Short mmCIF file of C-alpha atoms and ligand atoms in Angstrom, two decimals:
data_model
loop_
_atom_site.label_atom_id
_atom_site.label_comp_id
_atom_site.label_asym_id
_atom_site.label_seq_id
_atom_site.Cartn_x
_atom_site.Cartn_y
_atom_site.Cartn_z
CA MET A 1 -0.50 -66.46 -18.81
CA ALA A 2 -1.56 -66.59 -15.15
CA PHE A 3 -2.56 -63.26 -13.64
CA THR A 4 -2.96 -63.20 -9.86
CA ILE A 5 -5.02 -60.66 -7.95
CA ALA A 6 -4.61 -60.41 -4.16
CA ILE A 7 -7.44 -58.77 -2.21
CA ASP A 8 -6.96 -58.39 1.55
CA GLY A 9 -8.78 -56.57 4.29
CA PRO A 10 -10.63 -56.89 7.60
CA ALA A 11 -13.95 -58.66 8.16
CA ALA A 12 -16.98 -57.28 6.31
CA ALA A 13 -15.11 -54.55 4.44
CA GLY A 14 -16.63 -55.78 1.19
CA LYS A 15 -13.67 -57.78 -0.11
CA GLY A 16 -15.77 -60.90 -0.72
CA THR A 17 -18.29 -59.03 -2.86
CA ILE A 18 -15.54 -57.14 -4.69
CA SER A 19 -13.50 -60.32 -5.27
CA LYS A 20 -16.44 -62.21 -6.75
CA ALA A 21 -17.33 -59.31 -9.05
CA VAL A 22 -13.70 -58.81 -10.12
CA ALA A 23 -13.32 -62.54 -10.85
CA ALA A 24 -16.52 -62.52 -12.92
CA HIS A 25 -15.44 -59.38 -14.80
CA PHE A 26 -12.03 -60.76 -15.81
CA GLY A 27 -13.16 -64.39 -16.13
CA TYR A 28 -10.77 -65.55 -13.39
CA ALA A 29 -11.26 -68.22 -10.72
CA HIS A 30 -11.95 -66.98 -7.19
CA LEU A 31 -10.79 -68.40 -3.84
CA ASP A 32 -12.19 -67.01 -0.59
CA THR A 33 -9.30 -68.08 1.67
CA GLY A 34 -11.33 -67.19 4.78
CA LEU A 35 -13.38 -70.31 4.04
CA LEU A 36 -10.29 -72.49 4.63
CA TYR A 37 -9.85 -71.03 8.11
CA ARG A 38 -13.59 -71.18 8.75
CA ALA A 39 -13.62 -74.88 7.79
CA VAL A 40 -10.78 -75.55 10.25
CA GLY A 41 -12.58 -73.48 12.92
CA ALA A 42 -15.79 -75.48 12.38
CA LYS A 43 -13.88 -78.73 12.93
CA VAL A 44 -12.34 -77.41 16.15
CA ILE A 45 -15.85 -76.60 17.40
CA VAL A 46 -16.76 -80.30 17.02
CA GLY A 47 -13.60 -81.41 18.85
CA ILE A 48 -11.02 -82.04 16.12
CA PRO A 49 -7.54 -80.59 16.88
CA ALA A 50 -6.80 -77.54 14.70
CA VAL A 51 -3.55 -78.70 13.08
CA GLN A 52 -5.00 -82.14 12.29
CA ALA A 53 -8.07 -80.45 10.78
CA ALA A 54 -5.94 -78.12 8.63
CA LYS A 55 -3.76 -80.96 7.35
CA SER A 56 -6.74 -83.11 6.34
CA LEU A 57 -9.00 -80.43 4.84
CA GLN A 58 -11.10 -81.61 1.86
CA ALA A 59 -12.96 -79.63 -0.79
CA SER A 60 -16.20 -80.98 0.69
CA ASP A 61 -15.40 -79.21 4.00
CA LEU A 62 -15.73 -75.82 2.29
CA ASP A 63 -19.51 -75.73 2.19
CA ASP A 64 -20.17 -72.03 2.41
CA SER A 65 -23.69 -72.36 3.85
CA THR A 66 -22.59 -73.88 7.17
CA LEU A 67 -19.52 -71.68 7.72
CA ARG A 68 -21.01 -68.18 7.81
CA THR A 69 -21.97 -68.02 11.49
CA PRO A 70 -20.38 -65.68 14.09
CA ASP A 71 -19.17 -68.69 16.14
CA VAL A 72 -17.35 -70.17 13.18
CA ALA A 73 -15.87 -66.74 12.32
CA GLN A 74 -14.40 -66.39 15.83
CA ALA A 75 -13.10 -69.98 15.78
CA ALA A 76 -11.51 -69.26 12.36
CA SER A 77 -9.79 -66.15 13.68
CA LYS A 78 -8.42 -68.19 16.62
CA VAL A 79 -7.08 -71.13 14.57
CA ALA A 80 -5.56 -68.58 12.17
CA THR A 81 -3.09 -67.57 14.91
CA ILE A 82 -1.52 -71.07 14.89
CA PRO A 83 1.54 -71.14 12.57
CA GLU A 84 1.14 -74.90 11.80
CA VAL A 85 -2.43 -74.29 10.67
CA ARG A 86 -1.36 -71.46 8.35
CA ALA A 87 1.55 -73.54 7.01
CA ALA A 88 -0.77 -76.46 6.19
CA LEU A 89 -2.91 -74.18 3.99
CA VAL A 90 -0.14 -72.43 2.05
CA ASP A 91 0.44 -74.91 -0.82
CA PHE A 92 -3.23 -75.14 -1.74
CA GLN A 93 -3.55 -71.35 -1.90
CA ARG A 94 -0.36 -70.89 -3.95
CA ALA A 95 -1.35 -73.63 -6.40
CA PHE A 96 -4.72 -71.95 -6.84
CA ALA A 97 -3.01 -68.58 -7.42
CA ARG A 98 -0.85 -70.02 -10.20
CA ARG A 99 -3.69 -71.58 -12.19
CA ALA A 100 -3.68 -70.72 -15.88
CA GLY A 101 -6.45 -68.35 -16.80
CA GLY A 102 -6.03 -66.08 -13.79
CA ALA A 103 -7.03 -66.13 -10.13
CA VAL A 104 -8.43 -63.81 -7.49
CA LEU A 105 -7.66 -64.71 -3.87
CA ASP A 106 -9.14 -62.80 -0.98
CA GLY A 107 -8.08 -62.98 2.65
CA ARG A 108 -5.78 -61.31 5.18
CA ASP A 109 -2.25 -62.21 4.05
CA ILE A 110 -2.53 -62.82 0.32
CA GLY A 111 -0.53 -59.78 -0.80
CA THR A 112 1.99 -60.06 2.03
CA VAL A 113 2.67 -63.81 2.48
CA ILE A 114 0.79 -66.10 0.09
CA CYS A 115 1.35 -64.18 -3.16
CA PRO A 116 3.88 -61.41 -2.52
CA ALA A 117 4.49 -61.27 -6.30
CA ALA A 118 0.80 -60.91 -7.20
CA ASP A 119 0.17 -58.84 -10.33
CA ALA A 120 -2.38 -56.61 -8.60
CA LYS A 121 -2.95 -56.06 -4.88
CA LEU A 122 -5.87 -54.35 -3.20
CA PHE A 123 -6.49 -53.68 0.48
CA VAL A 124 -10.19 -53.15 1.08
CA THR A 125 -11.19 -51.51 4.33
CA ALA A 126 -13.97 -49.51 6.05
CA THR A 127 -14.63 -48.24 9.58
CA ALA A 128 -15.49 -50.88 12.18
CA GLU A 129 -18.95 -49.29 12.61
CA VAL A 130 -19.79 -49.47 8.90
CA ARG A 131 -18.53 -53.05 8.69
CA ALA A 132 -20.53 -54.07 11.76
CA GLN A 133 -23.65 -52.45 10.32
CA ARG A 134 -23.25 -54.43 7.08
CA ARG A 135 -22.58 -57.70 8.88
CA PHE A 136 -25.55 -57.05 11.21
CA ALA A 137 -27.87 -56.53 8.21
CA GLU A 138 -26.48 -59.68 6.56
CA LEU A 139 -26.98 -61.81 9.69
CA GLN A 140 -30.50 -60.46 10.17
CA GLY A 141 -31.22 -61.21 6.51
CA ASN A 142 -30.15 -64.81 7.20
CA GLY A 143 -32.64 -64.98 10.07
CA LEU A 144 -30.04 -64.81 12.88
CA ASP A 145 -31.26 -63.18 16.07
CA THR A 146 -28.49 -60.76 17.04
CA GLU A 147 -27.80 -57.14 18.07
CA TYR A 148 -25.70 -54.45 16.41
CA GLU A 149 -23.58 -53.93 19.56
CA THR A 150 -22.75 -57.64 19.70
CA VAL A 151 -21.74 -57.66 16.04
CA LEU A 152 -19.59 -54.53 16.51
CA ALA A 153 -17.80 -56.09 19.50
CA ASP A 154 -17.26 -59.25 17.44
CA VAL A 155 -15.80 -57.32 14.49
CA LYS A 156 -13.44 -55.38 16.79
CA GLU A 157 -12.31 -58.52 18.60
CA ARG A 158 -11.53 -60.25 15.32
CA ASP A 159 -9.70 -57.17 13.93
CA GLU A 160 -7.59 -57.02 17.06
CA ARG A 161 -6.64 -60.72 16.86
CA ASP A 162 -6.10 -60.74 13.07
CA MET A 163 -3.91 -57.60 13.13
CA ASN A 164 -1.81 -58.50 16.15
CA ARG A 165 -0.95 -62.17 15.63
CA ALA A 166 2.75 -62.90 15.17
CA ASP A 167 2.38 -65.01 12.02
CA ALA A 168 1.07 -63.29 8.85
CA PRO A 169 -0.91 -60.50 10.56
CA LEU A 170 -3.54 -58.56 8.67
CA LYS A 171 -1.87 -55.54 7.08
CA PRO A 172 -1.67 -53.96 3.63
CA ALA A 173 1.25 -55.05 1.45
CA ARG A 174 3.56 -52.13 0.74
CA ASP A 175 2.47 -52.11 -2.89
CA ALA A 176 -1.28 -52.63 -2.27
CA VAL A 177 -3.79 -50.00 -3.40
CA LEU A 178 -6.19 -49.07 -0.59
CA ILE A 179 -9.95 -48.88 -1.17
CA ASP A 180 -12.00 -47.47 1.71
CA THR A 181 -15.57 -48.62 1.18
CA SER A 182 -17.05 -46.71 4.16
CA ASP A 183 -18.74 -44.23 1.83
CA LEU A 184 -18.97 -46.34 -1.32
CA ASN A 185 -21.90 -48.45 -2.46
CA ILE A 186 -21.20 -51.92 -3.87
CA ALA A 187 -21.32 -50.85 -7.52
CA ASP A 188 -18.86 -47.99 -6.96
CA ALA A 189 -16.51 -50.15 -4.90
CA VAL A 190 -16.49 -52.81 -7.64
CA GLN A 191 -15.90 -50.22 -10.37
CA THR A 192 -13.01 -48.73 -8.39
CA ALA A 193 -11.41 -52.16 -7.98
CA ILE A 194 -11.82 -53.04 -11.66
CA ALA A 195 -10.31 -49.70 -12.72
CA ILE A 196 -7.25 -50.21 -10.47
CA ILE A 197 -6.70 -53.77 -11.73
CA SER A 198 -7.18 -52.81 -15.39
CA GLU A 199 -4.53 -50.15 -14.87
CA SER A 200 -2.01 -52.69 -13.51
CA GLN A 201 -2.81 -55.04 -16.42
CA SER A 202 -2.00 -52.36 -18.97
CA VAL A 203 1.20 -51.41 -17.13
CA GLY A 204 2.29 -55.01 -16.42
O1 DC B 301 -12.56 -63.51 5.61
P1 DC B 301 -13.29 -64.28 6.74
O2 DC B 301 -14.05 -63.37 7.64
O3 DC B 301 -14.09 -65.40 6.22
O4 DC B 301 -12.08 -64.93 7.60
C1 DC B 301 -12.31 -65.64 8.80
C2 DC B 301 -11.03 -65.63 9.65
O5 DC B 301 -10.01 -66.39 9.01
C3 DC B 301 -10.42 -64.25 9.88
O6 DC B 301 -10.92 -63.61 11.03
C4 DC B 301 -8.94 -64.54 9.98
C5 DC B 301 -8.74 -65.80 9.20
N1 DC B 301 -8.09 -65.61 7.90
C6 DC B 301 -6.72 -65.50 7.88
O7 DC B 301 -6.09 -65.50 8.93
N2 DC B 301 -6.06 -65.42 6.69
C7 DC B 301 -6.74 -65.40 5.53
N3 DC B 301 -6.05 -65.34 4.37
C8 DC B 301 -8.15 -65.47 5.53
C9 DC B 301 -8.81 -65.56 6.74
#
C-alpha cells in the first residue's frame, strides 16, 4: 500500500537531508519538489516564459548539479508565486506521491496543498541565522565566492516571499509535527524524523 510522507519547511532547514535519509530508511522514493521550481526558474533566466516552462518540463530538466545556485533559487521562489506555474506542477507531484511502495516529497506546500491526506507530515525549521550559516558553508564547499551576510539576506528574502504569496504559501499543515533543527546535528534530526514517522505508521 502507498504510504506518503510530506516534509515541508523553509530554505536550508535540513529538509532535503532529512527527506533523503527518511526515504532511504523506509525504502521509499524521494521527490525534492524544489527542483521543479528551480528548473522553471532556470528556464526563465534564459528567457523562456515561466508558465510555458512549467507546462513543458521534462525529467532531463531536473539536473540537480546546475540548479543549486543562489540565482536559480531566487528565480524559483519568484516563479513559485505564479498560480499557473504551481497548477502545471500539481499532477506530477500527486502521481509521484501515490506510487506503490511509498513516497517522500519535500517542499513548501506538500502537507497543505499537494498531499493534504499524507500519512505523515513534518515541518522542518531552524532560525534564519542557522540556515544561512549552513547554506553559506555549503556554497563555500562548492567553491562559490560569497559572504555570510549576502546568504542571510537571500534566505530572509526567500522566506518572506515564500510565506506571503497568495497561492500555497509556506506554512505548517495543522497536523504537521514540527522539528526545529537549530540545535540538532544531522544524525539527531534524522533520528527524530524517523521516530515520528514510525509512530504514525504504527498508529495508521
Ligand atoms: O526547496 P528549494 O530551496 O529548492 O526551493 C526553491 C524555491 O521553490 C522556494 O524558494 C520556493 C519554491 N518551492 C515552492 O514554492 N513549493 C515547493 N513545494 C517547493 C519549492
